[in-house]
Each structure stands twice: as C-alpha cells, then as structure tokens.
Tab-separated table of C-alpha atoms in Angstrom:
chain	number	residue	atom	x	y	z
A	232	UNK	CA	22.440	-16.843	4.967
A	233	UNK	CA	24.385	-17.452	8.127
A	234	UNK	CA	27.283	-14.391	8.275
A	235	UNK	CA	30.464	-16.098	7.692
A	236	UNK	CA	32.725	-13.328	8.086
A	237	UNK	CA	33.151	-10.665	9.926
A	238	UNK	CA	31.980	-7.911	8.651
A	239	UNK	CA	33.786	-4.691	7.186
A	240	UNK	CA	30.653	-2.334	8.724
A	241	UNK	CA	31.721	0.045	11.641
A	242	UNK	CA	30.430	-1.841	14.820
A	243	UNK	CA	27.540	0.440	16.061
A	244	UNK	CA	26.582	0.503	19.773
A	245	UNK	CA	23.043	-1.566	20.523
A	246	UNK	CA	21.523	2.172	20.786
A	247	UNK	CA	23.009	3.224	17.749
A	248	UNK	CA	21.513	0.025	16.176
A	249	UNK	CA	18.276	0.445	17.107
A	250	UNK	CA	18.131	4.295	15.883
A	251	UNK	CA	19.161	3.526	13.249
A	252	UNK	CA	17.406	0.716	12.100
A	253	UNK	CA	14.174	2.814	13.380
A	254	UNK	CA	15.144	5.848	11.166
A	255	UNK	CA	15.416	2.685	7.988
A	256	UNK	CA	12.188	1.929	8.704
A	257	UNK	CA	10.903	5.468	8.761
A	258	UNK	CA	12.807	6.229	5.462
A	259	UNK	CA	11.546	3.195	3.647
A	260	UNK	CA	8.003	3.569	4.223
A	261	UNK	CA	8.752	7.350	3.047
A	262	UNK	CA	10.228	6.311	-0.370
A	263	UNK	CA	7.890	5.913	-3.051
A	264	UNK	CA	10.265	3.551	-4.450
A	265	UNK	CA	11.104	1.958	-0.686
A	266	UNK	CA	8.668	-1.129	-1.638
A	267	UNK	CA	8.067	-3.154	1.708
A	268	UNK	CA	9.864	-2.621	4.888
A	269	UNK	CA	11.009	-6.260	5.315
A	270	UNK	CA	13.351	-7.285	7.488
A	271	UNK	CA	16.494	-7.610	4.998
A	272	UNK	CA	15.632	-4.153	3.149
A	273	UNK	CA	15.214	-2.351	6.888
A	274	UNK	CA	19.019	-3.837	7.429
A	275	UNK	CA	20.262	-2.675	4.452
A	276	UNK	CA	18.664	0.341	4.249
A	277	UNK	CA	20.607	0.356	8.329
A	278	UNK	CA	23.894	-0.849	7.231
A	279	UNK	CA	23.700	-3.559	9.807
A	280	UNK	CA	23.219	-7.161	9.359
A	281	UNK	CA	19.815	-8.764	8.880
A	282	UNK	CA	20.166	-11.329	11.614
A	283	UNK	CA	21.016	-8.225	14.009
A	284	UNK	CA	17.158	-7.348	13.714
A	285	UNK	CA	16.108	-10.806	13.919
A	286	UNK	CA	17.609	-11.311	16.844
A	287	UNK	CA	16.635	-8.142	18.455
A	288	UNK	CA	13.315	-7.621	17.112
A	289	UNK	CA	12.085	-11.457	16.548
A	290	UNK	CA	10.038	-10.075	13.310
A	291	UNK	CA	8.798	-7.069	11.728
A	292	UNK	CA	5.823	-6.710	13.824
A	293	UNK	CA	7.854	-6.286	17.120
A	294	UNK	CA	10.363	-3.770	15.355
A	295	UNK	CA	7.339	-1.819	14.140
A	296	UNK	CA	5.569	-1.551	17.420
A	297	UNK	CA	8.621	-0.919	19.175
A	298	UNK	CA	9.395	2.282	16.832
A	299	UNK	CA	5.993	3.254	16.999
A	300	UNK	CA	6.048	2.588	20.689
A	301	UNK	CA	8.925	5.037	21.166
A	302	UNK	CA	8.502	7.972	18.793
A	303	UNK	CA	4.611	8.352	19.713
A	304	UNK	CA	5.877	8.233	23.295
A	305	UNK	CA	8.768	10.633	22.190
A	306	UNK	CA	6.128	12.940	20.238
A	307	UNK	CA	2.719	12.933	22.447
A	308	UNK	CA	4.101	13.716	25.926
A	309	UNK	CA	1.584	13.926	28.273
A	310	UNK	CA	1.005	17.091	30.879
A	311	UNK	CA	-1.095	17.799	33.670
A	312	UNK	CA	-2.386	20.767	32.964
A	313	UNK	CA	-4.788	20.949	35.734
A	314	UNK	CA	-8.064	19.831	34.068
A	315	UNK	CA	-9.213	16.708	31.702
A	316	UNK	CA	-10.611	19.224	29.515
A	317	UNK	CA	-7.018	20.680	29.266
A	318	UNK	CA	-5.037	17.447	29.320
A	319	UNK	CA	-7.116	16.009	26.491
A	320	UNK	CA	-6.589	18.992	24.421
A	321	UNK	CA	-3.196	18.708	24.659
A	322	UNK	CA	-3.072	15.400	23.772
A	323	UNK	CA	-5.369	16.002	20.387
A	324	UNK	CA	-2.664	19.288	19.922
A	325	UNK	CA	0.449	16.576	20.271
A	326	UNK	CA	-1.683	13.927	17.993
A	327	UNK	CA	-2.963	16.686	15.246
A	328	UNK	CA	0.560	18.277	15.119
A	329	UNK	CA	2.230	14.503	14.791
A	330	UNK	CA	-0.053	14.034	12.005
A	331	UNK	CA	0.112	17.148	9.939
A	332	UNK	CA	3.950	15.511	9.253
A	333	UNK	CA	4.826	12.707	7.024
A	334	UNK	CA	6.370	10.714	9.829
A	335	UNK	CA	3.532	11.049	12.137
A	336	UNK	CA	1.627	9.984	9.539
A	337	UNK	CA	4.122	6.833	8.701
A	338	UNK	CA	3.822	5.853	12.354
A	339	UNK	CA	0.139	5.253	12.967
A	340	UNK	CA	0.109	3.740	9.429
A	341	UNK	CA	3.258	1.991	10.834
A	342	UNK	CA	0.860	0.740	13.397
A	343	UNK	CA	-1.629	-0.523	11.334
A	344	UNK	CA	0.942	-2.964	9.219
A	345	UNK	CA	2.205	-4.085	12.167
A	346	UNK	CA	-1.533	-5.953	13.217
A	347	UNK	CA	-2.064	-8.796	11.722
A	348	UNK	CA	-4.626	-9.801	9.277
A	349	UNK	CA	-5.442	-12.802	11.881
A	350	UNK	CA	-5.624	-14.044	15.357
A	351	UNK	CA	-1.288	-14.251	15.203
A	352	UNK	CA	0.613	-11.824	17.216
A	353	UNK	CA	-2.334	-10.523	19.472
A	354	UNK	CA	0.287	-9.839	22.215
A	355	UNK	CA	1.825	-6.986	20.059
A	356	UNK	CA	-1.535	-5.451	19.103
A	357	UNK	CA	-2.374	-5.496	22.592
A	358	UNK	CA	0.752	-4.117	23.720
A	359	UNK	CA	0.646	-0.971	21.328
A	360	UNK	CA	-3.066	-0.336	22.600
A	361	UNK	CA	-1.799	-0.741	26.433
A	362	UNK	CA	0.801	1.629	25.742
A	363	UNK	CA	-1.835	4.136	24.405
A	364	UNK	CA	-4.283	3.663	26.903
A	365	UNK	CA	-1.831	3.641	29.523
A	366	UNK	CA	-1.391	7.171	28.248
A	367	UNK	CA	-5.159	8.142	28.307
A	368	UNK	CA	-5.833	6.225	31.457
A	369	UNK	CA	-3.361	8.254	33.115
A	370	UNK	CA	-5.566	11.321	31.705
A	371	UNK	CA	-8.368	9.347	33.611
A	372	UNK	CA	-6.788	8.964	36.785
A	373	UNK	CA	-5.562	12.423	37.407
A	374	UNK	CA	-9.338	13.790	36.264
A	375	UNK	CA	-10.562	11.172	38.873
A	376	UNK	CA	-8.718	12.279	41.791
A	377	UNK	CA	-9.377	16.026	40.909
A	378	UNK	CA	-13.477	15.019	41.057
A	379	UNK	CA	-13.710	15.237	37.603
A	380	UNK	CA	-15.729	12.497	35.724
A	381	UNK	CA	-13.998	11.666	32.822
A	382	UNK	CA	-15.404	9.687	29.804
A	383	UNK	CA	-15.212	5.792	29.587
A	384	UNK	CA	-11.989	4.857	27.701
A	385	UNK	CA	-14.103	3.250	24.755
A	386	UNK	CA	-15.933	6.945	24.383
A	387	UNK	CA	-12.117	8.655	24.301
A	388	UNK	CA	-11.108	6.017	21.509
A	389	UNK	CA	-14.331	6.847	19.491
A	390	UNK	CA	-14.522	9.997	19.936
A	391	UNK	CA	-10.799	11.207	20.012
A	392	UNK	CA	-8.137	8.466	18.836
A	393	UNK	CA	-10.135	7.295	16.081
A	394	UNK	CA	-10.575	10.763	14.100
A	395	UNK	CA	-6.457	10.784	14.603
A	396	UNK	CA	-5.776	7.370	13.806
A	397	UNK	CA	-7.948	7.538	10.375
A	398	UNK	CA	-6.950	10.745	9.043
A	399	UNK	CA	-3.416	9.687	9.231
A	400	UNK	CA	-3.549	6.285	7.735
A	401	UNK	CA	-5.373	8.007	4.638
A	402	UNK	CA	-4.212	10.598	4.644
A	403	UNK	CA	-6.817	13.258	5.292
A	404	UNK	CA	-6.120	16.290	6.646
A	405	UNK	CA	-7.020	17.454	9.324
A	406	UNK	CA	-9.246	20.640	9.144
A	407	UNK	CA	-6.977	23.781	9.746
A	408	UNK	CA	-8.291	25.490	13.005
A	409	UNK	CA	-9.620	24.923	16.273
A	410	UNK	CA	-9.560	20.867	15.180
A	411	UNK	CA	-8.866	19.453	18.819
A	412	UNK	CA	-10.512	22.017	20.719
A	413	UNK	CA	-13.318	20.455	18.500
A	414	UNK	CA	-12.988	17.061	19.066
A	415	UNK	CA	-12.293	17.602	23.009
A	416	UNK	CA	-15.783	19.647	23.026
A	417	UNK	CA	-17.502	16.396	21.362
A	418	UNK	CA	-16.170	14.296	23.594
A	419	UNK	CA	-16.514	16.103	26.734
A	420	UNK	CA	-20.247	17.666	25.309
A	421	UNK	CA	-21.861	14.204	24.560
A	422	UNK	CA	-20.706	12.628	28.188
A	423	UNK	CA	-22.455	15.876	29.674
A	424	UNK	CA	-21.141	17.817	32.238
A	425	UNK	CA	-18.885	16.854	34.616
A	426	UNK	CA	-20.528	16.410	37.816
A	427	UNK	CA	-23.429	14.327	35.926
A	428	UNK	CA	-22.595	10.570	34.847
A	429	UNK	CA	-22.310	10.359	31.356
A	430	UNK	CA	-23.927	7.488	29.650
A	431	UNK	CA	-23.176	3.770	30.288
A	432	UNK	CA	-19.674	2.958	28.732
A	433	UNK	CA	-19.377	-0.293	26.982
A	434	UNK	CA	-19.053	-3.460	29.289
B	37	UNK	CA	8.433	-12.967	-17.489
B	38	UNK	CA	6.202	-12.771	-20.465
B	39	UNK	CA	4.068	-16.071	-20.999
B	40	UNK	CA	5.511	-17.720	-23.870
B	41	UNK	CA	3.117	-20.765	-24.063
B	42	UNK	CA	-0.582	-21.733	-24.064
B	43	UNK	CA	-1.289	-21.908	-20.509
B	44	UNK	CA	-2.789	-25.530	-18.993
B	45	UNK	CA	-5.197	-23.726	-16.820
B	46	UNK	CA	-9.014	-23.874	-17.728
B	47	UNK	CA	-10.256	-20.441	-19.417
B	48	UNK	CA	-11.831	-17.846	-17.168
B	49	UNK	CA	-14.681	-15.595	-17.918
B	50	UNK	CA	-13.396	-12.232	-16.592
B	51	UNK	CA	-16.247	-12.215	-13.947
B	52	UNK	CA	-14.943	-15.484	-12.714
B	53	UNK	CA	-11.368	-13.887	-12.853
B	54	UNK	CA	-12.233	-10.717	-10.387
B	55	UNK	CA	-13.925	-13.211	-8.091
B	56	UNK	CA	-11.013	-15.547	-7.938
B	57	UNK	CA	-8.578	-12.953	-7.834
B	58	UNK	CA	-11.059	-10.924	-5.110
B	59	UNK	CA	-11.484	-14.253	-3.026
B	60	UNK	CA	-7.604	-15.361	-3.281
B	61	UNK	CA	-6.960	-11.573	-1.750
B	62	UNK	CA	-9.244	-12.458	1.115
B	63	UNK	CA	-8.158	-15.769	1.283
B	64	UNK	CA	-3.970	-14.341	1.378
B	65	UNK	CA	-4.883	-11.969	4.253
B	66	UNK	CA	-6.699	-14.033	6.285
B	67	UNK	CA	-3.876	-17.019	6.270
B	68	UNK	CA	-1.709	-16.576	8.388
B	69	UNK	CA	1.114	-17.488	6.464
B	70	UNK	CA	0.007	-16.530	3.547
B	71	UNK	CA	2.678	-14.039	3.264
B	72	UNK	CA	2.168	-10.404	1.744
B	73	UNK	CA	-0.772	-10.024	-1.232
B	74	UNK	CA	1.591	-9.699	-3.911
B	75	UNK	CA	0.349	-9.766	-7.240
B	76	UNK	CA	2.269	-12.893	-7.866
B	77	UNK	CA	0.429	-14.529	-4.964
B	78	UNK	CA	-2.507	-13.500	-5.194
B	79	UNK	CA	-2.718	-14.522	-9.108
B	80	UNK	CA	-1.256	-18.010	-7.816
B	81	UNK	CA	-3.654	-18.482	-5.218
B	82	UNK	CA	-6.428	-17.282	-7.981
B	83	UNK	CA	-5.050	-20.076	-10.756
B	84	UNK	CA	-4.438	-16.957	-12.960
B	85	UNK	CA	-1.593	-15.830	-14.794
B	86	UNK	CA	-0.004	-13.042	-13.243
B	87	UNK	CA	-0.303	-10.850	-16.521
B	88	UNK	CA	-3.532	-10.934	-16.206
B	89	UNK	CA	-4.155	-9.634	-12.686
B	90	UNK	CA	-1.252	-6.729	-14.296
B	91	UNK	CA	-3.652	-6.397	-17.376
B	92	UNK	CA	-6.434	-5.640	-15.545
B	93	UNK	CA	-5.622	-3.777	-12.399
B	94	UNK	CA	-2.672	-2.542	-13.401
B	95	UNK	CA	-1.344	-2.627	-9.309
B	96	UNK	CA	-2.102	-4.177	-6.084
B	97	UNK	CA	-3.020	-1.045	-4.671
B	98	UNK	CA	-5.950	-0.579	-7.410
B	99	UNK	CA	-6.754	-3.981	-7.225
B	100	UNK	CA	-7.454	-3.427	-3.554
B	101	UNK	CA	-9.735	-0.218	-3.934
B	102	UNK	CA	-11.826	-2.620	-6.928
B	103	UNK	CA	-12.152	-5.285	-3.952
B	104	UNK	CA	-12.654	-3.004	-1.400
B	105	UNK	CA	-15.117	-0.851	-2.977
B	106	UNK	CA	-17.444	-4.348	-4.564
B	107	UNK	CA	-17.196	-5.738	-1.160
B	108	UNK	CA	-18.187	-2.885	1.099
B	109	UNK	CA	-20.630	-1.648	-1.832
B	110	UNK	CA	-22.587	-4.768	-1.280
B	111	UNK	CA	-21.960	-5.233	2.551
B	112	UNK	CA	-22.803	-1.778	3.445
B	113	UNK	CA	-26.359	-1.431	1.346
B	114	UNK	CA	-28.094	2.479	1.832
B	115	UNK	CA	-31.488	2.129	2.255
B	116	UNK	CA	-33.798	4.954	2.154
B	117	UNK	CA	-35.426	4.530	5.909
B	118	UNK	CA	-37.326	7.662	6.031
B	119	UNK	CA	-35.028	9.862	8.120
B	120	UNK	CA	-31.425	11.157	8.718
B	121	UNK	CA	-31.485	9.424	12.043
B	122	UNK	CA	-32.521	5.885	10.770
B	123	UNK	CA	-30.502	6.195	7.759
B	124	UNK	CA	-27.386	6.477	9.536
B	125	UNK	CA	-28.127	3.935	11.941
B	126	UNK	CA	-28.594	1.671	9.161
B	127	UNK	CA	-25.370	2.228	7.742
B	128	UNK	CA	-23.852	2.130	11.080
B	129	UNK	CA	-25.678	-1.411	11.781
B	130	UNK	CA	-23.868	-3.200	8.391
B	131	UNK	CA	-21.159	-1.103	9.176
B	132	UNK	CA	-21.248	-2.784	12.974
B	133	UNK	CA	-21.964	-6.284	11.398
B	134	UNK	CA	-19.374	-6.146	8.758
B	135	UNK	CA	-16.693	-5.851	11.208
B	136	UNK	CA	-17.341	-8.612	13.510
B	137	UNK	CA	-16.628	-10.569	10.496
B	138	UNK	CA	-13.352	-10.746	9.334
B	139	UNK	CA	-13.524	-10.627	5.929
B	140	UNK	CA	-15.624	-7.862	6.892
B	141	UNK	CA	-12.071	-6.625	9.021
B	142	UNK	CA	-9.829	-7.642	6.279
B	143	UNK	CA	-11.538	-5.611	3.604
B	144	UNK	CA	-10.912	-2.252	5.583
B	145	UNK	CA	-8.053	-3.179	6.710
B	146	UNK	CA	-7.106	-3.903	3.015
B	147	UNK	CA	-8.017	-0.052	2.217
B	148	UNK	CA	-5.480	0.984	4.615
B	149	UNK	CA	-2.925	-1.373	3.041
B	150	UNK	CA	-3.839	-0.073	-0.443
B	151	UNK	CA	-3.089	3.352	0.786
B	152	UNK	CA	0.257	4.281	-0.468
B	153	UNK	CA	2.268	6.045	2.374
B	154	UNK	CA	3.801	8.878	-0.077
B	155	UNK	CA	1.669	11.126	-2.242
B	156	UNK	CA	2.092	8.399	-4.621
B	157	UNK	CA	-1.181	7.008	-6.004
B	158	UNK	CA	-3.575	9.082	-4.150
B	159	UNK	CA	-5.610	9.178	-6.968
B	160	UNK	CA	-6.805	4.971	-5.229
B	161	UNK	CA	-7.187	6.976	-1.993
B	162	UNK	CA	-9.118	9.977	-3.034
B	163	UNK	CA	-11.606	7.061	-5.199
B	164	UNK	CA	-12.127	5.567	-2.556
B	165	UNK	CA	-12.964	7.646	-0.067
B	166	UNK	CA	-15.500	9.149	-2.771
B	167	UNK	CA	-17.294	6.174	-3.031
B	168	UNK	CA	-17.728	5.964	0.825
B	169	UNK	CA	-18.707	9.648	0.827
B	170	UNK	CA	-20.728	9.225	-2.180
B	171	UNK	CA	-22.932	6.556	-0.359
B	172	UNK	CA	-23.055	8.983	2.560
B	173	UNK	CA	-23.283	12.360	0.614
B	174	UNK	CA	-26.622	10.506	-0.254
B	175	UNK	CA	-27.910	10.072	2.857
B	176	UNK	CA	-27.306	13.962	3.227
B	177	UNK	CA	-29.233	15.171	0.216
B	178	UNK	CA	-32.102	12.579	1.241
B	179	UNK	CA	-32.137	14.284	5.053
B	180	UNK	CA	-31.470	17.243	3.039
B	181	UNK	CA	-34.296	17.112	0.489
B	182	UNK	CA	-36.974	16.360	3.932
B	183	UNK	CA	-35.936	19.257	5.546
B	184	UNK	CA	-33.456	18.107	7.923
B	185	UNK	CA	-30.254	19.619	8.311
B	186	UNK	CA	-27.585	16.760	8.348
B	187	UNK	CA	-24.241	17.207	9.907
B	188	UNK	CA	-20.734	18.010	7.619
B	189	UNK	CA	-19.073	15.142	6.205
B	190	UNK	CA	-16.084	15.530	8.028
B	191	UNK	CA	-18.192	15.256	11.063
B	192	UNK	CA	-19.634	11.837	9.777
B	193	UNK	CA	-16.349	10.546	9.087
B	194	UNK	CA	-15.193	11.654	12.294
B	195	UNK	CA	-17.705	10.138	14.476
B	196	UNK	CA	-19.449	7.075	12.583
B	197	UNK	CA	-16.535	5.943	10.014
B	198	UNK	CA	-13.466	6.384	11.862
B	199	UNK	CA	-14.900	4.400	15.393
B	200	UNK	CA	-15.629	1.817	13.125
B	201	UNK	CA	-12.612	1.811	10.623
B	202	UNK	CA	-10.645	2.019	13.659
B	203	UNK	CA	-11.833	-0.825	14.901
B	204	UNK	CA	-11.787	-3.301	12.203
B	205	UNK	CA	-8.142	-1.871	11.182
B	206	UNK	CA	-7.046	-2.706	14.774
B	207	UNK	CA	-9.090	-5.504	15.724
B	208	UNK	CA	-11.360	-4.193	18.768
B	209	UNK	CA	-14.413	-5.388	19.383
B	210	UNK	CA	-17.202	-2.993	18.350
B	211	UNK	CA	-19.379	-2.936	22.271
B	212	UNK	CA	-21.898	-5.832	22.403
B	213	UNK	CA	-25.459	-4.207	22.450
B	214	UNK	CA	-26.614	-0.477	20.684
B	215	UNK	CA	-23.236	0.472	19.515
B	216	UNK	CA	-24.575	1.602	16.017
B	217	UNK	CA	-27.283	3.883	17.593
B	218	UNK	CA	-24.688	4.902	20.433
B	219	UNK	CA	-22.531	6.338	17.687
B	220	UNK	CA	-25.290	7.656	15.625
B	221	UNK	CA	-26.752	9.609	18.859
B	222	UNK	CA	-23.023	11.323	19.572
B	223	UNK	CA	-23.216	12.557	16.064
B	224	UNK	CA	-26.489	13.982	15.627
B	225	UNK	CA	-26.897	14.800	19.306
B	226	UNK	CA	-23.261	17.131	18.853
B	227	UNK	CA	-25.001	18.425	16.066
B	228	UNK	CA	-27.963	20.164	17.916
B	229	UNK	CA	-31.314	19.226	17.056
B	230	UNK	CA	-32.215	18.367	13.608
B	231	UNK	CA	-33.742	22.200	12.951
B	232	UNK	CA	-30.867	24.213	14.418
B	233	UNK	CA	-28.029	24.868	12.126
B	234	UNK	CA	-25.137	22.676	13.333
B	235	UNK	CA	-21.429	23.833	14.483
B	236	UNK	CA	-19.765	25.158	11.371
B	237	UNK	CA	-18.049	22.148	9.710
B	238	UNK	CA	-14.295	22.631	8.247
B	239	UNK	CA	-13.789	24.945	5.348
C-alpha cells in the first residue's frame, strides 16, 4: 500500500488538497450511490493519494470535524447586532438557512458520524462542541457587557442548537416562516426577561 | 456469495435471529474497533449467515429502524399518568434514563446512522419518526380527550426530543437533577397555560 512511484496526478498545493478533499467528502455523502466516506474512497473521489489524508488528517474523524469545523464557521458568521435577542436570531437565520440546503444538512450529519459510538476520540467531539460554543459564548459575552442576562449555555443548546441539529440529521424541515424568530422567543421567553435571573442553569 | 452448503451453525428460531442480530448491532457500535455495522459484520458477530440478515431486513438501514424502534418501544413505555404534564414528564424521565446508558446512546445514535443522507430511503426515516410521534400523538389525544390543549408536535419535537436526541447523538450529559421536568416546564410553560390556545404551530 506504500506509493512506490511517483505519481502521474498534478501536484496540488496543501490548500488545494484540503479543498478538495473537503468538497470529496461533501460529494460522497451526497451520492446515493457514494457508500461510506472512508478514507481511500474520499482520496479517490480527491484525486490525491490516500496516505496524503492519513497523514494530514490522522483518520476520518479529524477530516470530518475539520470540514465541518470550517464550512459551519464559513456559513454561520457571527454579528453583533447590538442585542442578544438580535445576535441569536441571526444565528438561528445562518443555522435555518444552512439547513434548508443539502450540504448544510450533510455537515451536521457530517458531525454526527464523526462521534464515536464510544469513549475513543473524545478530544474531537469536544473540539467541534468548543468551536460551537465558542461561537455562542461569544453571543454571551457581548450580551453580558451590554447588561443583558443571557441564558445559560445548556438552555441555548436545548432550546436553540438542538431543534437545528435534529432537523438536519433527519431531515425535517424546518417550518417555513418566522422559524427562528420562534425559537429565539422560546428561548429568551422561558429565561424571563432580561433584567430578572432566569432559572438555575445546569451545574 | 450464495451459500452453497449446509451451514455448521446450530438452527435459529427467527426470534432468536432478530435478537442476535439486534444484540451483535449493539455489541458492533459499542466496540471500539468493531469497525462499521455492515451487514456482513453484524451477521458474523450474530453467528448468522449473511443471507439471512439480507432475507429479512433487506438493508442495514431497515435493520436499524426494526432495532431502533423494538428498543426504544420498550425503553421508552407511555403510561397513561392522568395529565398532559405528567405524561410528558414520564416520557421525558425514560427518555432521560435511556441516555445515560449507552446502549440507550447507541440506539439513537443508530437512527441517525440509519438515516440515509440523500432522499434515498426516506421511507426508514419517515417510519420512524411515526412511531416516535405515534407514541406522542397519543399522549396528545389523551390531554386532548381531558380537556387540555397540548402543544403542536413540532413543538414537542423541538423542545423534549431534540434536547434529548441531541444529547445521546453527541454524547452530553443530560444535567444531573430535574432535567426531565426542566424540559417539560419550557414546553408547556411556552405554550401558555393549559386552557389558552397555544402559539400557532407550523402549517
């Protein structure tokens, strides 16, 4: 399995690489007849050489959280648009948008192959879930230092990732109008206003 | 492929071939190096002939909904508590319980495996999620037939299924003390009290 010969593939720049072998992933979990995105089909399906990935990416788990890493990055910026109230809804507009497409759709579910079944490869679970409450804490912070109360991060993952996160790994769709507004107004409506403190978060 | 002689292995009633073949599932996704549930593996794992896991299921991803949907049938019971309010909690408690296990973890997290990521197959999908809003479309007529006024379904998925699918899919630990009632109490406390009509659910 060891390449013994230089290859006759056009040498592709380590950017180039990693696009592409992102946009293999992508394109094999959108074929029907893709079957699994292992590591030797993502290559092919790249046109570069398996042990390329394995060296970059150490296994499928760390390519998949690194793609889903970047395009949710790429596809949920993040404002301040002067309120929490705002800056949540337009991070359920970014997530609802993302997931009324097939490839928004392919990344959270991209997510969700990329845990394992077991205790292995905690560090890349927690990573993904850093990098999204990284997102939401920054949400926190700025509502913090305006005097807003915001809701504990366990309520925003109920109440606001989770609705996301399940419709797009089956597939449900979202209902047609007003959805984040909706989900914002739970959120915000169950912690009570903003001056009051909202119930105990989880320890 | 096809088997061309008597096989060694001792005869199987088919209810003692779905429990292998359910138990060598559970058994694949919780090893960690069990590899993928193929059908090939799993049938190994079972002591079955592959053609017979084929036969019967037809694919892994309907073999996964028939697990899924035994397992969480008899995890998850619905008993009738009296109200709309202990009902739910009820759910929510085996629902809570279920996934600090992890087979309890690996079942749902086996529903979002058996999800195909095309349109392919959605005919698994849709099953399934009738089954879960089966159990829960009885709890509504129940509320409904003693007067109360029980929220949408989309607003149950929203805010008791997907905290808790979420959770198992991902591996987060559900908060230590009340979480089932905490979730129960967003949902019906969003939903105004129990003789006020509700915010109109999706179309």
């Amino acid at each position: 399995m060891t390449p013994k010969e230089p290859t006759a593939r056009i040498r592709k720049s380590p950017e180039q690489v990693r696009s592409a072998v992102h946009q293999a992933v992508i394109d094999l979990l959108s074929d029907p007849d893709g079957g699994e995105p292992t590591i030797p089909a993502i290559a092919q399906r790249a046109g570069v050489n398996h042990t390329v990935v394995y060296r970059r990416w150490g296994s499928r788990e760390a390519l998949l959280a690194d793609l889903v890493a970047t395009r949710l990055e790429r596809d949920w910026p993040l404002n301040d648009t002067g309120s929490l109230r705002g800056d949540l809804t337009a991070w359920a507009r970014a997530g609802v948008a993302s997931i009324r497409t097939l490839e928004g759709r392919l990344l959270i579910r991209a997510v969700a192959l990329s845990m394992p079944s077991s205790a292995q490869a905690q560090g890349d679970r927690a990573e993904h879930f850093q990098r999204r409450f990284d997102s939401i804490e920054r949400i926190r912070e700025r509502a913090t230092a305006r005097g807003e109360r915001p809701p504990a991060m366990e309520q925003i993952l109920d109440q606001l990732v989770a609705p996301l996160y399940l419709r797009a790994i089956f597939g449900i769709e979202p209902p047609a109008d007003g959805y984040p507004e909706l989900l914002v107004t739970r959120l915000l409506g169950t912690q009570g206003a903003p001056d009051t403190a909202g119930p105990a978060g989880p320890a």
